[in-house]
XYZ file of C-alpha atoms in Angstrom:
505
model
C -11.454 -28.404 36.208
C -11.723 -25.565 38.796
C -9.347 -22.527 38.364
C -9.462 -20.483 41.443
C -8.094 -16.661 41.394
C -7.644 -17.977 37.740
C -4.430 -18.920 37.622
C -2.588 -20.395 33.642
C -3.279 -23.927 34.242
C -4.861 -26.129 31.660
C -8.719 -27.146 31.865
C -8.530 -30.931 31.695
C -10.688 -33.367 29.458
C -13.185 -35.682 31.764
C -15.807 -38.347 30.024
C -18.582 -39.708 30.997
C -21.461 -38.053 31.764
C -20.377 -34.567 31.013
C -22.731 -31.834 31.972
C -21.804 -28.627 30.795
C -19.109 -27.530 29.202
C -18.492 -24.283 31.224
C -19.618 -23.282 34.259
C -18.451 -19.898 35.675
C -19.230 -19.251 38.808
C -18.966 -15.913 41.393
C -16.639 -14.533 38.913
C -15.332 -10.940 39.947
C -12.992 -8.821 38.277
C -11.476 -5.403 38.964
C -9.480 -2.775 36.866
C -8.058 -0.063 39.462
C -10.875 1.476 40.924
C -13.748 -0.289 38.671
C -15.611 -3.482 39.342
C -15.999 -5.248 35.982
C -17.753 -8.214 36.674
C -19.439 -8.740 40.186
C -20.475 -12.472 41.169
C -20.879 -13.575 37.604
C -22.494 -16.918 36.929
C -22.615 -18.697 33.565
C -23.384 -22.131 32.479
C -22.893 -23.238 28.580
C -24.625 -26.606 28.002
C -23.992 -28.959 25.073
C -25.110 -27.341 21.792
C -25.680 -24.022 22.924
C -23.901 -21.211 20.989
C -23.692 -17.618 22.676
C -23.753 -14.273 21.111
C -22.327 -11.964 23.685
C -23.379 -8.329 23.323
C -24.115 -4.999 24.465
C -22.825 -1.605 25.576
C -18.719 -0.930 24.698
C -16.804 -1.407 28.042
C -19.199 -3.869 29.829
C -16.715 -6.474 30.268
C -17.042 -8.854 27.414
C -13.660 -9.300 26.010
C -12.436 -8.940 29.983
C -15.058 -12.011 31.029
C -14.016 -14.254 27.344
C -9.639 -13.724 28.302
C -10.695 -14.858 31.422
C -12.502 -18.151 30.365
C -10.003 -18.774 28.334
C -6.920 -18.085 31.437
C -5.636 -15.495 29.896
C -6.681 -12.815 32.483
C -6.419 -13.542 35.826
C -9.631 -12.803 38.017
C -11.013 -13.655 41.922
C -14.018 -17.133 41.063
C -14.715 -20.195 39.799
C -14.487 -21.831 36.232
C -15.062 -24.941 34.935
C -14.571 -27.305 32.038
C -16.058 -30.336 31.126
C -13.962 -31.693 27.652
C -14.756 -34.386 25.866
C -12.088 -36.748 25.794
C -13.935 -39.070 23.565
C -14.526 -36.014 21.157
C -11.827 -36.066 18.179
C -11.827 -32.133 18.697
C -9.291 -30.524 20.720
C -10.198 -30.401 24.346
C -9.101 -26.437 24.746
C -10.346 -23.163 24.446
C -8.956 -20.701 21.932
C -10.117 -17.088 22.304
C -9.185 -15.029 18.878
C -8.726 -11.400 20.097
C -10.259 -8.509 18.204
C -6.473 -7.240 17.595
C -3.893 -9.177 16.004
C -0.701 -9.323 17.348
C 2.380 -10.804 15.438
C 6.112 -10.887 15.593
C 8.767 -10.484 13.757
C 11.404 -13.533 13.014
C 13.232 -12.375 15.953
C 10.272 -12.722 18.400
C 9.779 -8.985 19.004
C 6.107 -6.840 18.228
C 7.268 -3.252 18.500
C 6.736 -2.906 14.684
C 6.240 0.788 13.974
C 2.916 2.191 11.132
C 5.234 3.064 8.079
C 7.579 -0.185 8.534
C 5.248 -2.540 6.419
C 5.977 -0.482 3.675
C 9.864 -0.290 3.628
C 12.048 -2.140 1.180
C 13.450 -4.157 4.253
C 10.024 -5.667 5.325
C 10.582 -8.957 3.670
C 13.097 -10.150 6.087
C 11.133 -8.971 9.074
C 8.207 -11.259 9.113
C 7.569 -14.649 8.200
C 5.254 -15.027 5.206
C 1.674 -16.475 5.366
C 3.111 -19.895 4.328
C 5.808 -20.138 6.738
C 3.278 -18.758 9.697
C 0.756 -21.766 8.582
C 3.186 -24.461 8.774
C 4.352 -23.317 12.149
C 0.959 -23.561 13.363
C 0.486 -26.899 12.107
C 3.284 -28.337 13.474
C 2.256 -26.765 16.746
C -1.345 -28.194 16.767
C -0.471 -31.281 14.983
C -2.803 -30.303 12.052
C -3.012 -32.072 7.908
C -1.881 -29.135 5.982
C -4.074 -30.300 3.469
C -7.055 -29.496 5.695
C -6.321 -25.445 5.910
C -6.649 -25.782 1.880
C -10.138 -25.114 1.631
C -10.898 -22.503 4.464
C -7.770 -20.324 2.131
C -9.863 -20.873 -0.776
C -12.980 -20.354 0.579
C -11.606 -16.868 2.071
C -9.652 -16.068 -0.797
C -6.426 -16.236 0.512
C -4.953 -18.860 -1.659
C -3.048 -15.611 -3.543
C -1.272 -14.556 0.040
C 0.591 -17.198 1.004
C 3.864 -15.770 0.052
C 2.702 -12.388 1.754
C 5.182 -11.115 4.645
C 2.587 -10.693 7.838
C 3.882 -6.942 7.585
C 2.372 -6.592 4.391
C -1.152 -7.741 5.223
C -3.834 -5.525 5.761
C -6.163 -5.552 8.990
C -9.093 -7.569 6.957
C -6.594 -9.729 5.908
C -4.840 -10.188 9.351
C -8.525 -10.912 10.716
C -9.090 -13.497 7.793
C -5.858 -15.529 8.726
C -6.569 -15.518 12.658
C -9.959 -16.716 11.671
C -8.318 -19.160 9.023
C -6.558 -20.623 12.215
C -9.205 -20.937 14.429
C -11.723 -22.395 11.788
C -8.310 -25.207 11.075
C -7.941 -26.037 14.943
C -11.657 -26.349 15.672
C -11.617 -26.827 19.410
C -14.100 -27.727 21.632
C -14.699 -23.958 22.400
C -14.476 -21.083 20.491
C -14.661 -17.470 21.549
C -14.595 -14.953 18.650
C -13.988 -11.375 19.828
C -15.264 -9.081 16.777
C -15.163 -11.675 14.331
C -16.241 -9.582 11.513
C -13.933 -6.492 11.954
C -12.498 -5.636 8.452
C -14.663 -8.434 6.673
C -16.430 -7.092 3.353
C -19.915 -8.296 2.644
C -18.914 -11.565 0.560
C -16.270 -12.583 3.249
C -18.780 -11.904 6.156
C -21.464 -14.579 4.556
C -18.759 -17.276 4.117
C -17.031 -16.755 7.266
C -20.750 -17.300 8.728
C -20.861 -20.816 7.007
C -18.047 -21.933 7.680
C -18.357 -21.378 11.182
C -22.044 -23.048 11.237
C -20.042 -26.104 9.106
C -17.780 -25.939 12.648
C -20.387 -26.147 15.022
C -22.237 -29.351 12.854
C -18.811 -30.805 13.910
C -19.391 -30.610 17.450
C -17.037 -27.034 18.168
C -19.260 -24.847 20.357
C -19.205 -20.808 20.135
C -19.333 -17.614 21.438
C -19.283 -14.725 19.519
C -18.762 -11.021 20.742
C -20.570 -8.613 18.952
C -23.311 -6.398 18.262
C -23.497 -7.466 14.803
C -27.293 -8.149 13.110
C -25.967 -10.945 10.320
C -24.710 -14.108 12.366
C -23.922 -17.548 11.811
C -27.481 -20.065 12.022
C -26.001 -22.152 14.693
C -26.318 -18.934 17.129
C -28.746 -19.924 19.562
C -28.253 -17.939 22.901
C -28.198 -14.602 23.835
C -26.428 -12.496 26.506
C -25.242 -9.375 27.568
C -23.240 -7.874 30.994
C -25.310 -5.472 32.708
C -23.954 -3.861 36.047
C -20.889 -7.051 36.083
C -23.244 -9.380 35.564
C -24.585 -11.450 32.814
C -28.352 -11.673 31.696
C -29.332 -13.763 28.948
C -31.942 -12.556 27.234
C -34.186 -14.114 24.389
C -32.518 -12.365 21.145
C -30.519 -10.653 19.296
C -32.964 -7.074 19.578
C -33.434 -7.586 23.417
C -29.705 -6.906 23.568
C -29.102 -3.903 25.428
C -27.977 -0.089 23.319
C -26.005 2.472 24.606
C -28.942 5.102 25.633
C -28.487 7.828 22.110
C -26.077 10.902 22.820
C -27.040 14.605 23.766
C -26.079 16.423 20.415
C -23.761 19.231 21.391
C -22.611 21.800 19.252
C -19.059 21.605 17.303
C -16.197 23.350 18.607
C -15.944 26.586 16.851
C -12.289 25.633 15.658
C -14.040 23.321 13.824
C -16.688 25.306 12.366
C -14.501 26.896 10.331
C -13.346 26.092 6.491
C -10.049 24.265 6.007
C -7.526 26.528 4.437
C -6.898 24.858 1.477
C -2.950 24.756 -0.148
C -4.134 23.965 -3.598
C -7.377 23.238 -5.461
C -6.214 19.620 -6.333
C -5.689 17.876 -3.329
C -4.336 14.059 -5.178
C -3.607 13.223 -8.499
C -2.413 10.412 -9.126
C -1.352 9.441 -13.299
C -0.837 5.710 -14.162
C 0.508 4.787 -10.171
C 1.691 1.578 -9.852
C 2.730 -0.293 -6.613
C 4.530 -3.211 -6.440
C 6.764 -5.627 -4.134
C 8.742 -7.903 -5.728
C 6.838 -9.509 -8.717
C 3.820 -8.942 -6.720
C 1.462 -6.209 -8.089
C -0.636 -4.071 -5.107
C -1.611 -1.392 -7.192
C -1.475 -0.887 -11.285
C -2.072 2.267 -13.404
C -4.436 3.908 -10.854
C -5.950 7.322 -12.415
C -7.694 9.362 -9.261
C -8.252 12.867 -8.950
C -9.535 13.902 -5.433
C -10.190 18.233 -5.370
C -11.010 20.017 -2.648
C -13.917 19.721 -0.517
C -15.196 16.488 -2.516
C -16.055 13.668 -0.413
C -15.057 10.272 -1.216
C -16.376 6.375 -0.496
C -13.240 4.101 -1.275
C -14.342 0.434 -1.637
C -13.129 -2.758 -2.424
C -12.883 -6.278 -1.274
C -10.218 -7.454 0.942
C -6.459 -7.290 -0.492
C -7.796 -4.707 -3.379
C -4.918 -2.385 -2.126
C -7.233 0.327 -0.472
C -4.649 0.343 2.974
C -1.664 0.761 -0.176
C -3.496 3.310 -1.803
C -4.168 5.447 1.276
C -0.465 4.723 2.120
C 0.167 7.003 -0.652
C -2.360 9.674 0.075
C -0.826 9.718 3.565
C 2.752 10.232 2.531
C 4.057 7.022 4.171
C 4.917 4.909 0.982
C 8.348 5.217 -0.433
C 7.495 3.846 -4.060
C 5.171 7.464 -4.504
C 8.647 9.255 -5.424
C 8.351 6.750 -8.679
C 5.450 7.571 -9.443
C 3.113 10.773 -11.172
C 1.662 11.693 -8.373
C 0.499 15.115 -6.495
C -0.242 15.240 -3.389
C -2.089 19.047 -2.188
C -0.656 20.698 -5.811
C 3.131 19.158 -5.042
C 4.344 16.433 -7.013
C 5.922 14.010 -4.578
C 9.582 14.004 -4.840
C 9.373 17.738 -5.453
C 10.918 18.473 -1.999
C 7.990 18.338 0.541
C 8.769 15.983 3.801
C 6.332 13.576 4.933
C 5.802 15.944 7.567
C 4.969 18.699 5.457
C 2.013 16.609 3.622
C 0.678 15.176 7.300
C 0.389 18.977 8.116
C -2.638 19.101 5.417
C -4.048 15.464 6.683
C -5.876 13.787 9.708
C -5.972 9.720 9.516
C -7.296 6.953 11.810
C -7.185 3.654 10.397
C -7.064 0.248 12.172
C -2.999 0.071 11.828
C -2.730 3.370 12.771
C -4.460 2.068 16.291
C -2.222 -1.185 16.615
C 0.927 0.929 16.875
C -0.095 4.047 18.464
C 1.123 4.798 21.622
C -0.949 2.916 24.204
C 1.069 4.636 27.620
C -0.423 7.487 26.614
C -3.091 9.442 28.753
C -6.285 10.090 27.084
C -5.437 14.101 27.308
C -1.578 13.343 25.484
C -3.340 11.263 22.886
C -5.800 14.287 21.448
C -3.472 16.654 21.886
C -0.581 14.436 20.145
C -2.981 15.077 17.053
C -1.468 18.801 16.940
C 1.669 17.679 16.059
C 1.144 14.170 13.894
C 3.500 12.688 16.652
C 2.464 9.249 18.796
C 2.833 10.754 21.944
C 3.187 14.250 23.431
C 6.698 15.282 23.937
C 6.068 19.276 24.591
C 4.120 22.151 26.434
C 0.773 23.829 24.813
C 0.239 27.026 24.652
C -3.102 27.974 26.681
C -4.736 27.973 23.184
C -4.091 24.981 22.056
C -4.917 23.309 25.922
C -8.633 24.758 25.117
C -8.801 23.161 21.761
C -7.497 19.934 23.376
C -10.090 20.437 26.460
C -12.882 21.334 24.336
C -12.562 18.331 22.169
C -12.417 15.692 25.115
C -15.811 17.438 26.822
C -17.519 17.209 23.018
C -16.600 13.262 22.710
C -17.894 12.851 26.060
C -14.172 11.836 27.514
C -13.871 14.029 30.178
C -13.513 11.866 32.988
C -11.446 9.555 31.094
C -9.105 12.784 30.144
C -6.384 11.642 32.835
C -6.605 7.933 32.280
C -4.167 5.457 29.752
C -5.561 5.064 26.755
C -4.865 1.390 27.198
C -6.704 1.405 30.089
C -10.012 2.294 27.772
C -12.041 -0.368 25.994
C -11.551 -0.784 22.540
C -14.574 1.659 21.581
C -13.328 4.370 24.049
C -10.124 4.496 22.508
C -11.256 4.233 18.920
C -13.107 7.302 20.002
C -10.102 9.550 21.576
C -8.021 8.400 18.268
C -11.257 10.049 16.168
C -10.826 12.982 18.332
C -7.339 13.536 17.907
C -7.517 13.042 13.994
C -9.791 16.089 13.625
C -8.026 18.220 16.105
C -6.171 20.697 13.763
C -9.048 20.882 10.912
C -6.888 19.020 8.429
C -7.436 19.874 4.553
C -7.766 16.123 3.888
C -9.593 13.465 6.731
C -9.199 9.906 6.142
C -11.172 7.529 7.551
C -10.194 4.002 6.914
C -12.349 1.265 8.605
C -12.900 4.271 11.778
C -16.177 2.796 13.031
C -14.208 -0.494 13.970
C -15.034 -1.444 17.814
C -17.717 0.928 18.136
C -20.847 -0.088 18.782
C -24.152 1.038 16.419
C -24.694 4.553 18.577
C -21.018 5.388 18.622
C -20.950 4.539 15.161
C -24.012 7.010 14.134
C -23.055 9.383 16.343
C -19.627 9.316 14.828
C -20.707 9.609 10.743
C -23.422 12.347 12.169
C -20.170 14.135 13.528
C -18.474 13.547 10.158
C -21.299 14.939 8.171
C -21.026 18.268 10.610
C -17.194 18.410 10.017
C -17.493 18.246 6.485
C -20.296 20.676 6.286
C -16.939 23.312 6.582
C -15.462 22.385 3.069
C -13.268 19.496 4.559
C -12.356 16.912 2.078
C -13.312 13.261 2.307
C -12.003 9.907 2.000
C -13.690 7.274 4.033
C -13.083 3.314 3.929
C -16.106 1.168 5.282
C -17.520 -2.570 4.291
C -20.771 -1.812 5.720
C -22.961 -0.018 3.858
C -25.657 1.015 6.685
C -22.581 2.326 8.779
C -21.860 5.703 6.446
C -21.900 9.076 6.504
C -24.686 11.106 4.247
C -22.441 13.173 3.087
C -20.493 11.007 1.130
C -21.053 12.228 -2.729
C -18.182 10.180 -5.101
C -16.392 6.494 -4.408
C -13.959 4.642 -6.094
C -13.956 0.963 -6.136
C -10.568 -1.015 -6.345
C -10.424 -4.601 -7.359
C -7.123 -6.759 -7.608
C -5.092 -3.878 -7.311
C -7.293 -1.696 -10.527
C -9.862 0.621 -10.536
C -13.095 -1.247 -10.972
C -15.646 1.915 -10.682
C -15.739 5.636 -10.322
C -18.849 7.043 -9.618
C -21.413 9.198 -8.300
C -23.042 7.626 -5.157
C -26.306 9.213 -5.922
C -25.753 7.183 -9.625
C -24.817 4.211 -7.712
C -26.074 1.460 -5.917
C -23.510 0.492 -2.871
C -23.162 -2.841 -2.816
């Protein structure tokens, strides 16, 4: 089937002799004032599976929504099912972001909601989202058994969607996609949020796919893929250029070091020496257990790796160190010398913190402009809602011109690729040299210069004093600086250690 201007009609199934099973042709796409992709051409034969790479903001999540008609674009594209095939003759694309709804049908959750006594009527559970889906695709429930096993998600099924964290939101998207197993595949970051054990079965079980005739493409710049991987492309200049492998893949050219602001040069002003305590904490919702009897002490200036596979409770357990769960007033726990419940706001703790984590992103304010975003960072607020003072413009200005974001200062943040705006959230995290930066999961949709760049910046920040605690699965994607980490495991403390005493697995 042709779509032309790419309208939301359905590619239809043909048999026979069957060619390939895409074929893109003079594909051109424009955002505003940019040309995204110019004249692209693409053919997928039989058997081939793509990884699609390269530089952040090239066009590859624009050119897969558009293969699979969900953005609309001037050219040619063309399906060739197999009707004979017992596999579903349809693309599904799975989206880097996951976007649910509540029973109601509406997505304007806001960040603190999934912790709130009232979540469990919100969302449907894991269960009841599952069942849905399998009465939509006419699916055996009994198939789905064995991909929720083999991901560990057996344990979740009675988990609201609200409560899930962003590994675990990836891991049932992916859980879909692997059940469905149509004819085409496209996988935008498909390992975002994975830890190491979930990366290497996700990787099987999408090479046990593609033995069963599903065909991929993955979009990434990821090093450990999936066997069955066996072509290799990029966009360069709106265009795309296969290339032979993985390393011929194009890098974004490495970043002129400039010097840190001098507002950020200086040492935090610290409140207390202890900056969290917590005594026996235990989380819970319901019968289920998140958390139980954590013992942490963070002090100032430390800098702390906190690890853990997915569903340990790291996202609960930097809920509390944020101020946004309600269950810390029952618990012994100090936050910055204060015992919670003492009297202190939330607002008064985010005062002595700076966080960016990947929920944080889902349901920050994307109508922002890049400028309202950094400077929104001055006031722990989603958007900007007042005047600066000429000294706190400069801050803002000098910030932008450091991340490189200057010409991008006056555009929507939604407007950026995912990378771009991962980077303006970094910048407006740091903005008012918080006592305490957290850093869950911040290297997510950059790609491996951003991401060195970014830890290289971290290590500069924290040469100040600034206390540390940083989330990441991959263990080649850290800061140096990092000196203590804390490993949680079904909701306990598994390890705490020195990293130099350790070996980071």
């Amino acid at each position: 089937m042709t779509h032309s201007n790419m309208n939301n009609s359905k590619p239809k199934s043909l048999s026979g002799d069957l060619g390939p099973i895409v074929h893109v042709s003079n594909l051109n796409l424009q955002y505003q004032y940019k040309l995204v992709l110019k004249n692209l051409n693409w053919t997928i034969n039989r058997g081939e599976n793509w990884l699609l790479g390269g530089i952040s903001g090239s066009g590859k999540s624009s050119l897969a929504k558009v293969i699979a008609g969900l953005q609309n674009a001037v050219g040619e594209v063309e399906f060739n099912f197999n009707i004979d095939s017992a596999l579903p003759a349809k693309v599904l694309f799975v989206e880097s972001w996951y976007q649910f709804k509540n029973v109601e049908g509406v997505a304007n959750f806001y960040y603190q909601q999934r912790y709130t006594s009232l979540q469990a009527k919100e969302t449907l559970t894991v269960g009841a989202e599952l069942i849905s889906y399998s009465k939509e695709n006419n699916l055996e429930f009994a198939e789905v058994e064995k991909l929720l096993k083999a991901l560990n998600f057996s344990s979740l099924r009675n988990s609201q969607l609200l409560e899930l964290s962003s590994g675990e939101h990836k891991k049932l998207q992916l859980i879909k996609a692997l059940w469905l197993k149509p004819q085409l595949l496209i996988i935008d970051q498909p390992y975002t949020g994975l830890d190491k054990d979930s990366r290497k079965t996700l990787n099987s079980l999408l090479d046990e796919i593609c033995a069963d005739g599903v065909q991929l493409i993955l979009i990434c710049n990821d090093t450990e893929l999936p066997a069955s991987i066996n072509c290799f492309a990029e966009i360069r200049e709106g265009q795309l250029v296969q290339v032979e492998s993985r390393e011929m893949i194009s890098t974004a050219p490495e970043r002129t070091s400039r010097e840190l602001p001098d507002f950020l040069k200086q040492s935090p002003v610290y409140s207390s020496e202890n900056i969290v305590k917590m005594i026996d904490v235990s989380i819970s919702y319901g019968e289920k257990m998140v958390l139980r009897n954590i013992n942490w002490e963070v002090k100032a200036g430390e800098k702390w790796l906190l690890q853990g596979p997915n569903g340990s409770g790291k996202s609960t357990l930097l809920s509390l160190v944020n101020g946004d769960h309600p269950q810390s007033y029952a618990n012994n726990f100090y936050l910055f010398g204060n015992k919670r419940g003492s009297g202190e706001s939330i607002w008064d703790i985010k005062q002595h913190t700076g966080i960016i984590s990947p929920e944080f992103h889902w349901y920050f304010d994307a109508s922002s402009t890049v400028w309202q975003s950094v400077a929104s960072g001055l006031f722990d607020s989603v958007g900007l809602f007042r005047q600066l003072p000429f000294s706190q413009k400069a801050k803002v200005d000098e910030l932008i011109e450091f991340f490189d974001l200057t010409e991008n200062k006056d555009d929507l943040l939604s407007s950026l690729p995912l990378g771009k705006q991962r980077l303006v959230l970094l910048a407006r995290t740091i903005i008012k040299n918080p006592e305490l930066l957290i850093l869950d999961e911040p290297c997510q949709g950059l790609d491996q210069q951003q991401t060195q760049y970014f830890n290289q910046l971290v290590d500069e920040l924290c040469n100040n004093g600034m206390t540390l605690i940083y989330v990441g699965h991959f263990e080649s994607a850290l800061p140096s600086c990092l000196e203590k980490r804390i490993v949680l495991e079904n909701g306990e403390v598994k390890a705490i250690e020195s990293i130099a005493e350790s070996c980071l697995v």
